[in-house]
XYZ file of C-alpha atoms in Angstrom:
297
model
C 38.390 28.546 20.242
C 37.999 24.926 19.080
C 35.740 22.776 21.204
C 37.917 19.721 21.767
C 34.893 17.669 22.826
C 33.377 18.139 19.387
C 36.365 16.508 17.691
C 35.234 13.088 18.889
C 31.692 13.545 17.646
C 30.546 12.280 14.276
C 28.885 14.836 11.974
C 25.149 14.556 11.355
C 24.523 12.104 8.532
C 20.943 12.753 7.412
C 18.967 9.845 5.991
C 17.557 10.047 2.491
C 13.849 10.919 2.720
C 11.561 10.078 -0.181
C 7.880 9.835 -1.083
C 5.735 7.420 -3.016
C 4.954 8.958 -6.410
C 1.323 8.475 -7.394
C -0.506 9.544 -10.545
C -2.225 12.524 -8.890
C 1.159 14.171 -8.360
C 2.820 13.429 -11.715
C 2.503 17.025 -12.926
C 3.559 18.537 -9.585
C 6.851 16.670 -9.641
C 7.799 18.175 -13.003
C 7.126 21.825 -12.154
C 10.394 22.318 -10.291
C 13.066 20.432 -8.346
C 11.579 19.613 -4.938
C 13.286 18.908 -1.604
C 12.848 15.132 -1.734
C 15.769 12.732 -1.976
C 14.077 9.975 -3.979
C 10.745 8.797 -5.358
C 9.251 5.336 -5.049
C 6.956 3.794 -7.673
C 5.292 0.413 -7.992
C 7.325 -1.482 -10.569
C 4.412 -3.181 -12.314
C 2.820 0.170 -13.253
C 5.762 0.916 -15.539
C 6.379 -2.405 -17.296
C 4.687 -1.304 -20.523
C 6.716 0.688 -23.014
C 4.391 3.679 -23.213
C 3.720 7.130 -21.804
C 4.116 6.072 -18.165
C 7.527 4.556 -18.851
C 8.684 7.659 -20.719
C 7.449 9.823 -17.853
C 9.410 7.782 -15.317
C 12.553 7.959 -17.441
C 12.167 11.738 -17.507
C 11.643 11.968 -13.742
C 14.618 9.670 -13.096
C 16.929 12.274 -14.605
C 16.186 14.504 -11.592
C 15.314 12.114 -8.757
C 16.700 8.705 -7.808
C 13.966 6.083 -8.179
C 13.106 3.204 -5.860
C 11.205 0.326 -7.503
C 8.748 -1.290 -5.102
C 7.264 -4.499 -6.481
C 4.108 -6.280 -5.367
C 3.934 -9.291 -7.691
C 7.187 -11.240 -7.459
C 5.487 -13.647 -5.083
C 8.695 -14.428 -3.236
C 6.933 -16.677 -0.745
C 5.038 -18.606 -3.425
C 5.939 -22.182 -4.270
C 4.870 -21.620 -7.867
C 7.699 -20.437 -10.076
C 8.245 -16.724 -10.664
C 7.124 -16.007 -14.200
C 9.950 -15.518 -16.670
C 7.949 -12.772 -18.382
C 7.778 -10.849 -15.086
C 11.527 -11.104 -14.558
C 12.149 -9.941 -18.119
C 9.907 -6.899 -17.603
C 11.512 -6.020 -14.286
C 14.989 -6.414 -15.731
C 14.145 -4.114 -18.643
C 12.745 -1.497 -16.253
C 15.858 -1.685 -14.072
C 18.053 -1.196 -17.139
C 15.984 1.830 -18.195
C 15.706 3.537 -14.796
C 18.852 2.418 -12.892
C 16.981 2.441 -9.562
C 18.627 3.123 -6.219
C 16.613 0.303 -4.595
C 14.414 -2.621 -5.616
C 12.049 -4.188 -3.083
C 9.158 -6.591 -2.596
C 7.376 -8.306 0.297
C 7.719 -11.299 2.588
C 4.470 -12.772 1.297
C 2.992 -15.075 -1.272
C 0.878 -13.790 -4.104
C 0.974 -16.482 -6.788
C -0.612 -19.908 -7.107
C -0.691 -22.611 -9.753
C -3.939 -23.086 -11.650
C -3.738 -25.911 -14.174
C -0.270 -25.454 -15.649
C 0.072 -21.708 -15.155
C 1.154 -19.496 -12.263
C -1.578 -16.953 -11.525
C -1.216 -13.776 -9.478
C -3.782 -13.733 -6.666
C -4.070 -9.940 -6.546
C -3.036 -9.483 -2.927
C -0.100 -9.869 -0.559
C -0.906 -12.866 1.615
C 0.906 -13.925 4.782
C 3.070 -17.016 4.975
C 3.680 -19.458 7.795
C 7.068 -18.831 9.367
C 8.641 -22.274 9.131
C 11.574 -24.056 7.509
C 9.726 -24.927 4.310
C 8.517 -21.365 3.740
C 11.997 -20.070 4.509
C 13.537 -22.407 1.945
C 11.008 -21.366 -0.706
C 11.501 -17.663 -0.103
C 15.291 -17.883 0.126
C 15.419 -19.788 -3.168
C 13.218 -17.185 -4.848
C 15.160 -14.228 -3.443
C 18.434 -15.765 -4.565
C 17.009 -16.437 -8.023
C 15.885 -12.826 -8.439
C 19.083 -11.331 -7.044
C 21.296 -13.498 -9.228
C 19.203 -12.990 -12.330
C 18.928 -9.210 -11.997
C 22.287 -8.519 -10.298
C 20.616 -6.586 -7.489
C 20.285 -6.744 -3.718
C 16.603 -6.961 -2.880
C 14.992 -5.270 0.076
C 12.268 -7.416 1.649
C 9.351 -5.770 3.451
C 7.616 -7.140 6.528
C 3.923 -7.657 5.882
C 0.770 -6.256 7.429
C -1.527 -9.229 7.999
C -5.131 -9.938 8.869
C -4.873 -13.632 9.699
C -2.222 -15.960 11.084
C -1.469 -19.004 8.896
C -1.100 -22.267 10.754
C 2.212 -24.068 10.824
C 4.594 -21.383 12.063
C 7.544 -22.676 14.062
C 9.436 -19.392 14.432
C 8.690 -15.711 14.933
C 8.469 -13.224 12.076
C 11.705 -11.593 13.218
C 13.567 -14.909 13.353
C 12.275 -15.766 9.878
C 13.385 -12.451 8.370
C 16.791 -12.514 10.055
C 17.458 -16.004 8.729
C 16.297 -14.922 5.277
C 18.905 -12.153 5.279
C 21.570 -14.601 6.440
C 20.699 -17.074 3.673
C 20.439 -14.597 0.804
C 22.344 -11.418 1.652
C 19.210 -9.341 1.029
C 18.270 -6.379 3.237
C 15.096 -5.644 5.153
C 12.645 -2.891 4.344
C 10.968 -2.319 7.696
C 7.504 -0.849 7.362
C 6.805 0.724 10.741
C 3.135 1.236 9.950
C 2.796 -2.499 9.283
C 4.080 -3.145 12.794
C 1.385 -0.880 14.211
C -1.329 -2.535 12.086
C -0.218 -5.981 13.253
C -0.136 -4.807 16.845
C -3.777 -3.759 16.509
C -4.728 -7.024 14.857
C -2.842 -9.567 16.946
C -2.201 -8.107 20.406
C -4.530 -8.990 23.258
C -6.587 -5.859 24.083
C -5.823 -5.838 27.850
C -2.087 -5.729 27.103
C -2.277 -3.714 23.903
C 0.495 -1.234 23.147
C 1.419 -0.683 19.512
C 4.512 1.243 20.556
C 5.781 -1.514 22.831
C 4.983 -4.138 20.195
C 6.975 -2.211 17.581
C 9.937 -1.529 19.839
C 10.134 -5.181 20.854
C 9.993 -6.254 17.193
C 12.715 -3.800 16.133
C 14.960 -4.823 19.024
C 15.151 -8.350 17.614
C 16.590 -7.251 14.256
C 20.402 -6.880 13.957
C 21.367 -3.299 13.257
C 23.171 -4.080 9.984
C 20.205 -5.755 8.255
C 17.874 -2.789 7.621
C 18.166 -0.797 4.408
C 14.943 1.228 4.396
C 11.989 2.347 6.512
C 8.435 2.951 5.336
C 6.220 5.390 7.243
C 2.464 5.647 6.715
C -0.899 6.002 8.381
C -4.133 4.015 8.287
C -7.811 4.563 9.026
C -8.412 4.586 12.779
C -10.224 1.651 14.368
C -11.244 0.715 17.875
C -9.173 -1.744 19.897
C -10.355 -5.215 18.935
C -11.414 -4.212 15.405
C -9.403 -5.216 12.343
C -7.035 -2.487 11.173
C -6.397 -2.230 7.423
C -3.101 -0.980 6.033
C -4.822 1.434 3.638
C -2.207 4.234 3.545
C -5.006 6.776 3.666
C -3.904 9.051 6.499
C -0.922 11.126 7.653
C 1.833 9.205 9.410
C 0.396 8.355 12.821
C 1.903 9.584 16.064
C 2.830 6.065 17.172
C 4.669 5.509 13.872
C 6.609 8.746 14.394
C 7.541 7.505 17.876
C 8.660 4.170 16.432
C 10.669 6.065 13.815
C 12.590 7.858 16.558
C 13.326 4.516 18.229
C 14.336 2.960 14.896
C 16.719 5.812 14.058
C 18.389 5.478 17.444
C 18.833 1.747 16.911
C 19.654 1.522 13.194
C 21.074 4.960 12.423
C 20.673 6.916 9.199
C 18.452 4.649 7.077
C 16.643 5.729 3.884
C 13.027 6.552 4.704
C 9.897 6.662 2.561
C 6.590 8.418 3.217
C 3.781 6.212 1.814
C 0.354 7.629 1.017
C -1.876 5.859 -1.513
C -5.531 6.682 -0.759
C -7.281 9.963 0.084
C -4.131 11.621 -1.197
C -3.140 15.031 0.139
C -1.743 17.778 -2.015
C 1.871 17.519 -3.112
C 2.677 20.181 -0.539
C 0.993 18.034 2.090
C 3.332 15.175 1.284
C 6.312 17.501 1.493
C 5.222 18.491 5.006
C 5.505 14.829 6.023
C 8.973 14.725 4.459
C 10.017 17.752 6.487
C 8.699 16.212 9.689
C 10.803 13.118 9.043
C 13.845 15.324 8.407
C 13.286 17.242 11.637
C 12.986 14.043 13.678
C 16.096 12.551 12.089
C 18.112 15.672 12.761
C 17.005 15.791 16.390
C 17.699 12.086 16.948
C 20.927 11.714 14.972
C 22.588 15.112 15.242
C 25.606 15.343 17.505
C 25.746 19.132 17.517
């Protein structure tokens, strides 16, 4: 007998779940086809036309690739280097990535007559001038490369002076001005909660839920999940991607799935790497949570 109630229910639409591909796992990935939906790499590591580029081209024949950049310097007033854009464009043409992303940060400054990369992702003040700079840069990159960028919220360790709006308001307006999407790193929300919440009122989960509730549901194109080295309340937390996804991030992921639906999700792990099988266990946990939250069975 047909359950008439089930006819009004949407089928489960599982999100794509991927992992960050790091050098320690290059050989593992090639041994067989694994149950991951995509792999993310840092764009700059594959700009050179050498063995790494050939490896990525080989891997891209089996897995969709997400290019995650760290050096566009979208919040920098200094011009984005033409040589960088040429390298990124060539990589995009070679790999045909499913996503291209970078950060809501500045990372370049002018020294003499040249733009120099600072070597880190630094926070920006959330004000009209910074918004104009970043929107202009995002539009330049999107138009030049014929892509839709995903912009990641930043983990920060200081608060620049001069902000006149919240981070959420800044990012929402950036999307409205450029048509980009947001890459919401849930671990970054937890890190910032540790670093900027007053200890008596501290709740990373509440901080994250409040932040996510301010973002329109049609603006998010990807989630990042990660863990970081534990610290005491009141100590600076560092987004070192050295641990399994934390329990509070998993809880935020459940909340985010309920709010935003089936959004592509990446497991990030950069330091103190587990085995390849260990990463796959994190992938499976994300799948299980998504099925429980999104399934209408």
